[in-house]
Amino acid sequence: MDIEYIKNNYRFETLTKNHDLSNFECECDDLNEFLKNDALKQQKEKLNLTKLITCDGAIIGFVSLLTDSMKLKLLRDKVEKEKIKGKLNVSENNPILAIKTGRFAIDRKYA
């Protein structure tokens, strides 16, 4: 598959037990192990949501998302802080809900 074909035909799929992860290999052993051994378990425990990036059934990569929060009082940029406070109508002490990328990897065949 060439890059243009992938750009025009990729999909995001939620990881399930039906996905064959055996051929996925990125440059990082920890990420390979996470995807193959931990991602689905953690997803079932509602600790993350792992989305596979696929094209024609091949797993190109994955991203694991987690819920998080940020504290506005820790933001140093005063102008941005005021913009956010105004848009969200929150005080500096209230946590703002966020989504965090926990893990991200691309299979070495497509990197």
PDB file of N, CA and C in Angstrom:
ATOM      1  N   MET A   1       0.844  -1.176   0.000  1.00  0.00           N
ATOM      2  CA  MET A   1       0.000   0.000   0.000  1.00  0.00           C
ATOM      3  C   MET A   1       0.889   1.238   0.000  1.00  0.00           C
ATOM      4  N   ASP A   2       0.575   2.166  -0.857  1.00  0.00           N
ATOM      5  CA  ASP A   2       1.360   3.410  -0.841  1.00  0.00           C
ATOM      6  C   ASP A   2       0.672   4.437   0.062  1.00  0.00           C
ATOM      7  N   ILE A   3       1.423   5.451   0.410  1.00  0.00           N
ATOM      8  CA  ILE A   3       0.960   6.439   1.398  1.00  0.00           C
ATOM      9  C   ILE A   3      -0.307   7.180   0.960  1.00  0.00           C
ATOM     10  N   GLU A   4      -0.418   7.501  -0.300  1.00  0.00           N
ATOM     11  CA  GLU A   4      -1.618   8.201  -0.785  1.00  0.00           C
ATOM     12  C   GLU A   4      -2.853   7.320  -0.653  1.00  0.00           C
ATOM     13  N   TYR A   5      -2.691   6.040  -0.964  1.00  0.00           N
ATOM     14  CA  TYR A   5      -3.816   5.114  -0.824  1.00  0.00           C
ATOM     15  C   TYR A   5      -4.249   5.043   0.640  1.00  0.00           C
ATOM     16  N   ILE A   6      -3.278   4.919   1.547  1.00  0.00           N
ATOM     17  CA  ILE A   6      -3.596   4.847   2.974  1.00  0.00           C
ATOM     18  C   ILE A   6      -4.287   6.124   3.437  1.00  0.00           C
ATOM     19  N   LYS A   7      -3.768   7.286   3.028  1.00  0.00           N
ATOM     20  CA  LYS A   7      -4.379   8.566   3.423  1.00  0.00           C
ATOM     21  C   LYS A   7      -5.841   8.652   3.026  1.00  0.00           C
ATOM     22  N   ASN A   8      -6.186   8.064   1.903  1.00  0.00           N
ATOM     23  CA  ASN A   8      -7.551   8.152   1.388  1.00  0.00           C
ATOM     24  C   ASN A   8      -8.459   7.015   1.847  1.00  0.00           C
ATOM     25  N   ASN A   9      -7.870   5.986   2.503  1.00  0.00           N
ATOM     26  CA  ASN A   9      -8.675   4.809   2.822  1.00  0.00           C
ATOM     27  C   ASN A   9      -8.527   4.301   4.256  1.00  0.00           C
ATOM     28  N   TYR A  10      -7.852   5.043   5.129  1.00  0.00           N
ATOM     29  CA  TYR A  10      -7.682   4.553   6.502  1.00  0.00           C
ATOM     30  C   TYR A  10      -8.983   4.710   7.285  1.00  0.00           C
ATOM     31  N   ARG A  11      -9.074   3.939   8.357  1.00  0.00           N
ATOM     32  CA  ARG A  11     -10.233   3.990   9.245  1.00  0.00           C
ATOM     33  C   ARG A  11      -9.745   3.889  10.684  1.00  0.00           C
ATOM     34  N   PHE A  12     -10.550   4.392  11.606  1.00  0.00           N
ATOM     35  CA  PHE A  12     -10.323   4.185  13.034  1.00  0.00           C
ATOM     36  C   PHE A  12     -11.320   3.129  13.498  1.00  0.00           C
ATOM     37  N   GLU A  13     -10.832   2.119  14.166  1.00  0.00           N
ATOM     38  CA  GLU A  13     -11.690   1.069  14.710  1.00  0.00           C
ATOM     39  C   GLU A  13     -11.380   0.901  16.187  1.00  0.00           C
ATOM     40  N   THR A  14     -12.395   0.726  16.993  1.00  0.00           N
ATOM     41  CA  THR A  14     -12.178   0.448  18.409  1.00  0.00           C
ATOM     42  C   THR A  14     -11.647  -0.976  18.555  1.00  0.00           C
ATOM     43  N   LEU A  15     -10.588  -1.127  19.339  1.00  0.00           N
ATOM     44  CA  LEU A  15      -9.979  -2.429  19.570  1.00  0.00           C
ATOM     45  C   LEU A  15     -10.993  -3.391  20.175  1.00  0.00           C
ATOM     46  N   THR A  16     -11.053  -4.592  19.609  1.00  0.00           N
ATOM     47  CA  THR A  16     -11.890  -5.668  20.147  1.00  0.00           C
ATOM     48  C   THR A  16     -11.062  -6.944  20.203  1.00  0.00           C
ATOM     49  N   LYS A  17     -11.628  -7.967  20.844  1.00  0.00           N
ATOM     50  CA  LYS A  17     -10.941  -9.267  20.924  1.00  0.00           C
ATOM     51  C   LYS A  17     -10.823  -9.921  19.546  1.00  0.00           C
ATOM     52  N   ASN A  18     -11.583  -9.446  18.569  1.00  0.00           N
ATOM     53  CA  ASN A  18     -11.562 -10.040  17.233  1.00  0.00           C
ATOM     54  C   ASN A  18     -10.403  -9.553  16.362  1.00  0.00           C
ATOM     55  N   HIS A  19      -9.713  -8.511  16.794  1.00  0.00           N
ATOM     56  CA  HIS A  19      -8.594  -8.008  15.999  1.00  0.00           C
ATOM     57  C   HIS A  19      -7.365  -8.899  16.167  1.00  0.00           C
ATOM     58  N   ASP A  20      -6.726  -9.222  15.060  1.00  0.00           N
ATOM     59  CA  ASP A  20      -5.479  -9.990  15.084  1.00  0.00           C
ATOM     60  C   ASP A  20      -4.320  -9.011  15.193  1.00  0.00           C
ATOM     61  N   LEU A  21      -3.687  -8.988  16.342  1.00  0.00           N
ATOM     62  CA  LEU A  21      -2.601  -8.046  16.610  1.00  0.00           C
ATOM     63  C   LEU A  21      -1.224  -8.683  16.419  1.00  0.00           C
ATOM     64  N   SER A  22      -1.198  -9.931  16.044  1.00  0.00           N
ATOM     65  CA  SER A  22       0.065 -10.684  16.006  1.00  0.00           C
ATOM     66  C   SER A  22       1.099 -10.111  15.042  1.00  0.00           C
ATOM     67  N   ASN A  23       0.672  -9.475  13.975  1.00  0.00           N
ATOM     68  CA  ASN A  23       1.624  -8.936  12.995  1.00  0.00           C
ATOM     69  C   ASN A  23       2.049  -7.502  13.277  1.00  0.00           C
ATOM     70  N   PHE A  24       1.468  -6.864  14.293  1.00  0.00           N
ATOM     71  CA  PHE A  24       1.822  -5.480  14.575  1.00  0.00           C
ATOM     72  C   PHE A  24       3.185  -5.421  15.249  1.00  0.00           C
ATOM     73  N   GLU A  25       4.080  -4.616  14.692  1.00  0.00           N
ATOM     74  CA  GLU A  25       5.414  -4.410  15.269  1.00  0.00           C
ATOM     75  C   GLU A  25       5.844  -2.980  15.000  1.00  0.00           C
ATOM     76  N   CYS A  26       5.963  -2.207  16.075  1.00  0.00           N
ATOM     77  CA  CYS A  26       6.523  -0.869  15.933  1.00  0.00           C
ATOM     78  C   CYS A  26       7.959  -0.906  16.456  1.00  0.00           C
ATOM     79  N   GLU A  27       8.595   0.232  16.540  1.00  0.00           N
ATOM     80  CA  GLU A  27       9.996   0.291  16.965  1.00  0.00           C
ATOM     81  C   GLU A  27      10.178   0.111  18.469  1.00  0.00           C
ATOM     82  N   CYS A  28       9.110   0.146  19.244  1.00  0.00           N
ATOM     83  CA  CYS A  28       9.210   0.133  20.707  1.00  0.00           C
ATOM     84  C   CYS A  28       8.560  -1.135  21.273  1.00  0.00           C
ATOM     85  N   ASP A  29       9.355  -1.964  21.913  1.00  0.00           N
ATOM     86  CA  ASP A  29       8.836  -3.209  22.491  1.00  0.00           C
ATOM     87  C   ASP A  29       7.744  -2.951  23.530  1.00  0.00           C
ATOM     88  N   ASP A  30       7.883  -1.882  24.321  1.00  0.00           N
ATOM     89  CA  ASP A  30       6.864  -1.562  25.333  1.00  0.00           C
ATOM     90  C   ASP A  30       5.509  -1.280  24.697  1.00  0.00           C
ATOM     91  N   LEU A  31       5.504  -0.570  23.561  1.00  0.00           N
ATOM     92  CA  LEU A  31       4.238  -0.271  22.879  1.00  0.00           C
ATOM     93  C   LEU A  31       3.649  -1.523  22.241  1.00  0.00           C
ATOM     94  N   ASN A  32       4.506  -2.378  21.674  1.00  0.00           N
ATOM     95  CA  ASN A  32       4.019  -3.647  21.113  1.00  0.00           C
ATOM     96  C   ASN A  32       3.367  -4.485  22.198  1.00  0.00           C
ATOM     97  N   GLU A  33       4.034  -4.571  23.336  1.00  0.00           N
ATOM     98  CA  GLU A  33       3.517  -5.357  24.451  1.00  0.00           C
ATOM     99  C   GLU A  33       2.219  -4.756  24.991  1.00  0.00           C
ATOM    100  N   PHE A  34       2.171  -3.442  25.107  1.00  0.00           N
ATOM    101  CA  PHE A  34       0.942  -2.793  25.569  1.00  0.00           C
ATOM    102  C   PHE A  34      -0.231  -3.165  24.675  1.00  0.00           C
ATOM    103  N   LEU A  35      -0.059  -3.009  23.364  1.00  0.00           N
ATOM    104  CA  LEU A  35      -1.165  -3.289  22.444  1.00  0.00           C
ATOM    105  C   LEU A  35      -1.597  -4.749  22.522  1.00  0.00           C
ATOM    106  N   LYS A  36      -0.644  -5.648  22.534  1.00  0.00           N
ATOM    107  CA  LYS A  36      -0.957  -7.080  22.464  1.00  0.00           C
ATOM    108  C   LYS A  36      -1.419  -7.665  23.795  1.00  0.00           C
ATOM    109  N   ASN A  37      -0.986  -7.085  24.921  1.00  0.00           N
ATOM    110  CA  ASN A  37      -1.264  -7.710  26.214  1.00  0.00           C
ATOM    111  C   ASN A  37      -2.104  -6.880  27.179  1.00  0.00           C
ATOM    112  N   ASP A  38      -2.059  -5.551  27.051  1.00  0.00           N
ATOM    113  CA  ASP A  38      -2.688  -4.720  28.074  1.00  0.00           C
ATOM    114  C   ASP A  38      -3.837  -3.839  27.590  1.00  0.00           C
ATOM    115  N   ALA A  39      -3.804  -3.425  26.344  1.00  0.00           N
ATOM    116  CA  ALA A  39      -4.769  -2.425  25.857  1.00  0.00           C
ATOM    117  C   ALA A  39      -6.218  -2.881  26.037  1.00  0.00           C
ATOM    118  N   LEU A  40      -6.521  -4.087  25.619  1.00  0.00           N
ATOM    119  CA  LEU A  40      -7.908  -4.561  25.706  1.00  0.00           C
ATOM    120  C   LEU A  40      -8.327  -4.754  27.163  1.00  0.00           C
ATOM    121  N   LYS A  41      -7.430  -5.280  27.991  1.00  0.00           N
ATOM    122  CA  LYS A  41      -7.745  -5.439  29.424  1.00  0.00           C
ATOM    123  C   LYS A  41      -8.058  -4.088  30.046  1.00  0.00           C
ATOM    124  N   GLN A  42      -7.212  -3.106  29.783  1.00  0.00           N
ATOM    125  CA  GLN A  42      -7.439  -1.778  30.354  1.00  0.00           C
ATOM    126  C   GLN A  42      -8.707  -1.140  29.805  1.00  0.00           C
ATOM    127  N   GLN A  43      -8.993  -1.393  28.541  1.00  0.00           N
ATOM    128  CA  GLN A  43     -10.211  -0.850  27.938  1.00  0.00           C
ATOM    129  C   GLN A  43     -11.436  -1.452  28.619  1.00  0.00           C
ATOM    130  N   LYS A  44     -11.408  -2.748  28.889  1.00  0.00           N
ATOM    131  CA  LYS A  44     -12.535  -3.397  29.581  1.00  0.00           C
ATOM    132  C   LYS A  44     -12.722  -2.843  30.987  1.00  0.00           C
ATOM    133  N   GLU A  45     -11.619  -2.415  31.607  1.00  0.00           N
ATOM    134  CA  GLU A  45     -11.678  -1.825  32.946  1.00  0.00           C
ATOM    135  C   GLU A  45     -11.994  -0.330  32.892  1.00  0.00           C
ATOM    136  N   LYS A  46     -12.246   0.164  31.691  1.00  0.00           N
ATOM    137  CA  LYS A  46     -12.588   1.577  31.446  1.00  0.00           C
ATOM    138  C   LYS A  46     -11.460   2.537  31.846  1.00  0.00           C
ATOM    139  N   LEU A  47     -10.217   2.082  31.678  1.00  0.00           N
ATOM    140  CA  LEU A  47      -9.053   2.918  31.947  1.00  0.00           C
ATOM    141  C   LEU A  47      -8.580   3.655  30.707  1.00  0.00           C
ATOM    142  N   ASN A  48      -8.946   3.141  29.537  1.00  0.00           N
ATOM    143  CA  ASN A  48      -8.557   3.767  28.275  1.00  0.00           C
ATOM    144  C   ASN A  48      -9.537   3.373  27.182  1.00  0.00           C
ATOM    145  N   LEU A  49      -9.328   3.943  26.026  1.00  0.00           N
ATOM    146  CA  LEU A  49     -10.023   3.547  24.803  1.00  0.00           C
ATOM    147  C   LEU A  49      -8.939   3.459  23.741  1.00  0.00           C
ATOM    148  N   THR A  50      -8.778   2.296  23.142  1.00  0.00           N
ATOM    149  CA  THR A  50      -7.746   2.130  22.125  1.00  0.00           C
ATOM    150  C   THR A  50      -8.397   2.038  20.759  1.00  0.00           C
ATOM    151  N   LYS A  51      -7.952   2.920  19.885  1.00  0.00           N
ATOM    152  CA  LYS A  51      -8.427   2.951  18.505  1.00  0.00           C
ATOM    153  C   LYS A  51      -7.313   2.450  17.593  1.00  0.00           C
ATOM    154  N   LEU A  52      -7.643   1.522  16.732  1.00  0.00           N
ATOM    155  CA  LEU A  52      -6.697   1.033  15.731  1.00  0.00           C
ATOM    156  C   LEU A  52      -6.864   1.857  14.469  1.00  0.00           C
ATOM    157  N   ILE A  53      -5.761   2.155  13.826  1.00  0.00           N
ATOM    158  CA  ILE A  53      -5.777   2.811  12.518  1.00  0.00           C
ATOM    159  C   ILE A  53      -5.560   1.695  11.515  1.00  0.00           C
ATOM    160  N   THR A  54      -6.556   1.446  10.683  1.00  0.00           N
ATOM    161  CA  THR A  54      -6.486   0.320   9.758  1.00  0.00           C
ATOM    162  C   THR A  54      -6.670   0.780   8.318  1.00  0.00           C
ATOM    163  N   CYS A  55      -6.211  -0.054   7.419  1.00  0.00           N
ATOM    164  CA  CYS A  55      -6.441   0.154   5.989  1.00  0.00           C
ATOM    165  C   CYS A  55      -6.524  -1.210   5.336  1.00  0.00           C
ATOM    166  N   ASP A  56      -7.641  -1.496   4.728  1.00  0.00           N
ATOM    167  CA  ASP A  56      -7.875  -2.797   4.087  1.00  0.00           C
ATOM    168  C   ASP A  56      -7.561  -3.960   5.019  1.00  0.00           C
ATOM    169  N   GLY A  57      -7.924  -3.822   6.288  1.00  0.00           N
ATOM    170  CA  GLY A  57      -7.729  -4.893   7.254  1.00  0.00           C
ATOM    171  C   GLY A  57      -6.367  -4.914   7.923  1.00  0.00           C
ATOM    172  N   ALA A  58      -5.401  -4.182   7.391  1.00  0.00           N
ATOM    173  CA  ALA A  58      -4.068  -4.136   8.000  1.00  0.00           C
ATOM    174  C   ALA A  58      -4.049  -3.090   9.105  1.00  0.00           C
ATOM    175  N   ILE A  59      -3.398  -3.414  10.216  1.00  0.00           N
ATOM    176  CA  ILE A  59      -3.274  -2.456  11.313  1.00  0.00           C
ATOM    177  C   ILE A  59      -2.053  -1.591  11.053  1.00  0.00           C
ATOM    178  N   ILE A  60      -2.313  -0.316  10.794  1.00  0.00           N
ATOM    179  CA  ILE A  60      -1.265   0.660  10.492  1.00  0.00           C
ATOM    180  C   ILE A  60      -0.661   1.199  11.792  1.00  0.00           C
ATOM    181  N   GLY A  61      -1.517   1.417  12.784  1.00  0.00           N
ATOM    182  CA  GLY A  61      -1.069   1.964  14.053  1.00  0.00           C
ATOM    183  C   GLY A  61      -2.206   1.956  15.055  1.00  0.00           C
ATOM    184  N   PHE A  62      -1.943   2.574  16.203  1.00  0.00           N
ATOM    185  CA  PHE A  62      -2.986   2.681  17.220  1.00  0.00           C
ATOM    186  C   PHE A  62      -2.749   3.905  18.077  1.00  0.00           C
ATOM    187  N   VAL A  63      -3.816   4.327  18.734  1.00  0.00           N
ATOM    188  CA  VAL A  63      -3.755   5.407  19.717  1.00  0.00           C
ATOM    189  C   VAL A  63      -4.631   4.988  20.893  1.00  0.00           C
ATOM    190  N   SER A  64      -4.113   5.187  22.089  1.00  0.00           N
ATOM    191  CA  SER A  64      -4.841   4.868  23.302  1.00  0.00           C
ATOM    192  C   SER A  64      -5.154   6.177  24.017  1.00  0.00           C
ATOM    193  N   LEU A  65      -6.425   6.425  24.271  1.00  0.00           N
ATOM    194  CA  LEU A  65      -6.888   7.681  24.856  1.00  0.00           C
ATOM    195  C   LEU A  65      -7.358   7.456  26.285  1.00  0.00           C
ATOM    196  N   LEU A  66      -7.098   8.449  27.132  1.00  0.00           N
ATOM    197  CA  LEU A  66      -7.487   8.384  28.536  1.00  0.00           C
ATOM    198  C   LEU A  66      -8.163   9.678  28.934  1.00  0.00           C
ATOM    199  N   THR A  67      -9.015   9.592  29.934  1.00  0.00           N
ATOM    200  CA  THR A  67      -9.576  10.824  30.474  1.00  0.00           C
ATOM    201  C   THR A  67      -8.561  11.437  31.428  1.00  0.00           C
ATOM    202  N   ASP A  68      -8.603  12.733  31.538  1.00  0.00           N
ATOM    203  CA  ASP A  68      -7.668  13.450  32.392  1.00  0.00           C
ATOM    204  C   ASP A  68      -8.310  14.779  32.769  1.00  0.00           C
ATOM    205  N   SER A  69      -7.589  15.578  33.490  1.00  0.00           N
ATOM    206  CA  SER A  69      -8.037  16.934  33.780  1.00  0.00           C
ATOM    207  C   SER A  69      -6.814  17.827  33.871  1.00  0.00           C
ATOM    208  N   MET A  70      -7.054  19.105  33.722  1.00  0.00           N
ATOM    209  CA  MET A  70      -5.956  20.060  33.849  1.00  0.00           C
ATOM    210  C   MET A  70      -6.404  21.176  34.772  1.00  0.00           C
ATOM    211  N   LYS A  71      -5.442  21.775  35.425  1.00  0.00           N
ATOM    212  CA  LYS A  71      -5.740  22.857  36.361  1.00  0.00           C
ATOM    213  C   LYS A  71      -5.351  24.181  35.719  1.00  0.00           C
ATOM    214  N   LEU A  72      -6.327  25.014  35.552  1.00  0.00           N
ATOM    215  CA  LEU A  72      -6.134  26.303  34.904  1.00  0.00           C
ATOM    216  C   LEU A  72      -5.129  27.174  35.669  1.00  0.00           C
ATOM    217  N   LYS A  73      -5.090  27.027  36.987  1.00  0.00           N
ATOM    218  CA  LYS A  73      -4.171  27.853  37.775  1.00  0.00           C
ATOM    219  C   LYS A  73      -2.702  27.550  37.450  1.00  0.00           C
ATOM    220  N   LEU A  74      -2.427  26.407  36.824  1.00  0.00           N
ATOM    221  CA  LEU A  74      -1.050  26.057  36.465  1.00  0.00           C
ATOM    222  C   LEU A  74      -0.618  26.623  35.112  1.00  0.00           C
ATOM    223  N   LEU A  75      -1.574  27.162  34.352  1.00  0.00           N
ATOM    224  CA  LEU A  75      -1.260  27.749  33.051  1.00  0.00           C
ATOM    225  C   LEU A  75      -0.560  29.093  33.245  1.00  0.00           C
ATOM    226  N   ARG A  76       0.607  29.249  32.643  1.00  0.00           N
ATOM    227  CA  ARG A  76       1.416  30.460  32.843  1.00  0.00           C
ATOM    228  C   ARG A  76       0.978  31.631  31.966  1.00  0.00           C
ATOM    229  N   ASP A  77       0.461  31.337  30.787  1.00  0.00           N
ATOM    230  CA  ASP A  77       0.071  32.386  29.848  1.00  0.00           C
ATOM    231  C   ASP A  77      -1.229  33.035  30.336  1.00  0.00           C
ATOM    232  N   LYS A  78      -1.132  34.250  30.848  1.00  0.00           N
ATOM    233  CA  LYS A  78      -2.290  34.921  31.445  1.00  0.00           C
ATOM    234  C   LYS A  78      -3.378  35.239  30.423  1.00  0.00           C
ATOM    235  N   VAL A  79      -2.982  35.574  29.199  1.00  0.00           N
ATOM    236  CA  VAL A  79      -3.962  35.888  28.156  1.00  0.00           C
ATOM    237  C   VAL A  79      -4.780  34.630  27.825  1.00  0.00           C
ATOM    238  N   GLU A  80      -4.090  33.507  27.616  1.00  0.00           N
ATOM    239  CA  GLU A  80      -4.789  32.253  27.313  1.00  0.00           C
ATOM    240  C   GLU A  80      -5.660  31.820  28.491  1.00  0.00           C
ATOM    241  N   LYS A  81      -5.145  31.996  29.691  1.00  0.00           N
ATOM    242  CA  LYS A  81      -5.897  31.630  30.896  1.00  0.00           C
ATOM    243  C   LYS A  81      -7.224  32.394  30.944  1.00  0.00           C
ATOM    244  N   GLU A  82      -7.194  33.687  30.667  1.00  0.00           N
ATOM    245  CA  GLU A  82      -8.416  34.497  30.682  1.00  0.00           C
ATOM    246  C   GLU A  82      -9.378  34.072  29.577  1.00  0.00           C
ATOM    247  N   LYS A  83      -8.845  33.745  28.396  1.00  0.00           N
ATOM    248  CA  LYS A  83      -9.700  33.268  27.294  1.00  0.00           C
ATOM    249  C   LYS A  83     -10.437  31.999  27.708  1.00  0.00           C
ATOM    250  N   ILE A  84      -9.691  31.068  28.281  1.00  0.00           N
ATOM    251  CA  ILE A  84     -10.291  29.790  28.683  1.00  0.00           C
ATOM    252  C   ILE A  84     -11.319  30.008  29.785  1.00  0.00           C
ATOM    253  N   LYS A  85     -10.985  30.819  30.770  1.00  0.00           N
ATOM    254  CA  LYS A  85     -11.929  31.106  31.860  1.00  0.00           C
ATOM    255  C   LYS A  85     -13.224  31.694  31.311  1.00  0.00           C
ATOM    256  N   GLY A  86     -13.104  32.605  30.340  1.00  0.00           N
ATOM    257  CA  GLY A  86     -14.280  33.228  29.749  1.00  0.00           C
ATOM    258  C   GLY A  86     -15.113  32.259  28.940  1.00  0.00           C
ATOM    259  N   LYS A  87     -14.463  31.434  28.133  1.00  0.00           N
ATOM    260  CA  LYS A  87     -15.197  30.493  27.283  1.00  0.00           C
ATOM    261  C   LYS A  87     -15.860  29.383  28.070  1.00  0.00           C
ATOM    262  N   LEU A  88     -15.169  28.882  29.089  1.00  0.00           N
ATOM    263  CA  LEU A  88     -15.700  27.749  29.844  1.00  0.00           C
ATOM    264  C   LEU A  88     -16.431  28.159  31.113  1.00  0.00           C
ATOM    265  N   ASN A  89     -16.337  29.437  31.442  1.00  0.00           N
ATOM    266  CA  ASN A  89     -16.989  29.953  32.637  1.00  0.00           C
ATOM    267  C   ASN A  89     -16.586  29.153  33.882  1.00  0.00           C
ATOM    268  N   VAL A  90     -15.265  29.020  34.072  1.00  0.00           N
ATOM    269  CA  VAL A  90     -14.725  28.288  35.219  1.00  0.00           C
ATOM    270  C   VAL A  90     -13.744  29.163  35.983  1.00  0.00           C
ATOM    271  N   SER A  91     -13.530  28.809  37.225  1.00  0.00           N
ATOM    272  CA  SER A  91     -12.516  29.510  38.018  1.00  0.00           C
ATOM    273  C   SER A  91     -11.176  28.791  37.854  1.00  0.00           C
ATOM    274  N   GLU A  92     -10.133  29.422  38.327  1.00  0.00           N
ATOM    275  CA  GLU A  92      -8.797  28.839  38.204  1.00  0.00           C
ATOM    276  C   GLU A  92      -8.647  27.567  39.022  1.00  0.00           C
ATOM    277  N   ASN A  93      -9.453  27.389  40.034  1.00  0.00           N
ATOM    278  CA  ASN A  93      -9.307  26.232  40.917  1.00  0.00           C
ATOM    279  C   ASN A  93     -10.103  25.011  40.474  1.00  0.00           C
ATOM    280  N   ASN A  94     -11.027  25.191  39.547  1.00  0.00           N
ATOM    281  CA  ASN A  94     -11.814  24.059  39.065  1.00  0.00           C
ATOM    282  C   ASN A  94     -11.030  23.268  38.024  1.00  0.00           C
ATOM    283  N   PRO A  95     -11.034  21.940  38.125  1.00  0.00           N
ATOM    284  CA  PRO A  95     -10.369  21.150  37.085  1.00  0.00           C
ATOM    285  C   PRO A  95     -11.169  21.198  35.783  1.00  0.00           C
ATOM    286  N   ILE A  96     -10.451  21.186  34.683  1.00  0.00           N
ATOM    287  CA  ILE A  96     -11.081  21.164  33.355  1.00  0.00           C
ATOM    288  C   ILE A  96     -10.869  19.764  32.792  1.00  0.00           C
ATOM    289  N   LEU A  97     -11.961  19.112  32.418  1.00  0.00           N
ATOM    290  CA  LEU A  97     -11.856  17.766  31.869  1.00  0.00           C
ATOM    291  C   LEU A  97     -11.124  17.795  30.537  1.00  0.00           C
ATOM    292  N   ALA A  98     -10.331  16.740  30.303  1.00  0.00           N
ATOM    293  CA  ALA A  98      -9.525  16.679  29.083  1.00  0.00           C
ATOM    294  C   ALA A  98      -9.381  15.225  28.643  1.00  0.00           C
ATOM    295  N   ILE A  99      -8.925  15.061  27.420  1.00  0.00           N
ATOM    296  CA  ILE A  99      -8.580  13.745  26.887  1.00  0.00           C
ATOM    297  C   ILE A  99      -7.085  13.752  26.619  1.00  0.00           C
ATOM    298  N   LYS A 100      -6.421  12.683  27.051  1.00  0.00           N
ATOM    299  CA  LYS A 100      -4.973  12.596  26.920  1.00  0.00           C
ATOM    300  C   LYS A 100      -4.616  11.407  26.035  1.00  0.00           C
ATOM    301  N   THR A 101      -3.641  11.604  25.159  1.00  0.00           N
ATOM    302  CA  THR A 101      -3.106  10.496  24.386  1.00  0.00           C
ATOM    303  C   THR A 101      -2.142   9.742  25.290  1.00  0.00           C
ATOM    304  N   GLY A 102      -2.500   8.506  25.615  1.00  0.00           N
ATOM    305  CA  GLY A 102      -1.659   7.704  26.490  1.00  0.00           C
ATOM    306  C   GLY A 102      -0.562   6.989  25.732  1.00  0.00           C
ATOM    307  N   ARG A 103      -0.916   6.353  24.634  1.00  0.00           N
ATOM    308  CA  ARG A 103       0.048   5.607  23.825  1.00  0.00           C
ATOM    309  C   ARG A 103      -0.300   5.842  22.354  1.00  0.00           C
ATOM    310  N   PHE A 104       0.733   5.877  21.539  1.00  0.00           N
ATOM    311  CA  PHE A 104       0.555   6.084  20.098  1.00  0.00           C
ATOM    312  C   PHE A 104       1.699   5.372  19.394  1.00  0.00           C
ATOM    313  N   ALA A 105       1.399   4.572  18.377  1.00  0.00           N
ATOM    314  CA  ALA A 105       2.462   3.887  17.649  1.00  0.00           C
ATOM    315  C   ALA A 105       2.009   3.608  16.219  1.00  0.00           C
ATOM    316  N   ILE A 106       2.986   3.553  15.336  1.00  0.00           N
ATOM    317  CA  ILE A 106       2.779   3.187  13.934  1.00  0.00           C
ATOM    318  C   ILE A 106       3.600   1.925  13.653  1.00  0.00           C
ATOM    319  N   ASP A 107       2.997   0.974  12.961  1.00  0.00           N
ATOM    320  CA  ASP A 107       3.714  -0.240  12.587  1.00  0.00           C
ATOM    321  C   ASP A 107       4.937   0.140  11.740  1.00  0.00           C
ATOM    322  N   ARG A 108       6.057  -0.515  11.994  1.00  0.00           N
ATOM    323  CA  ARG A 108       7.303  -0.155  11.292  1.00  0.00           C
ATOM    324  C   ARG A 108       7.196  -0.301   9.772  1.00  0.00           C
ATOM    325  N   LYS A 109       6.270  -1.134   9.286  1.00  0.00           N
ATOM    326  CA  LYS A 109       6.096  -1.269   7.833  1.00  0.00           C
ATOM    327  C   LYS A 109       5.539   0.020   7.213  1.00  0.00           C
ATOM    328  N   TYR A 110       4.890   0.847   8.055  1.00  0.00           N
ATOM    329  CA  TYR A 110       4.238   2.068   7.552  1.00  0.00           C
ATOM    330  C   TYR A 110       4.854   3.351   8.084  1.00  0.00           C
ATOM    331  N   ALA A 111       5.833   3.221   8.964  1.00  0.00           N
ATOM    332  CA  ALA A 111       6.450   4.408   9.586  1.00  0.00           C
ATOM    333  C   ALA A 111       7.249   5.220   8.574  1.00  0.00           C
TER     334      ALA A 111
END
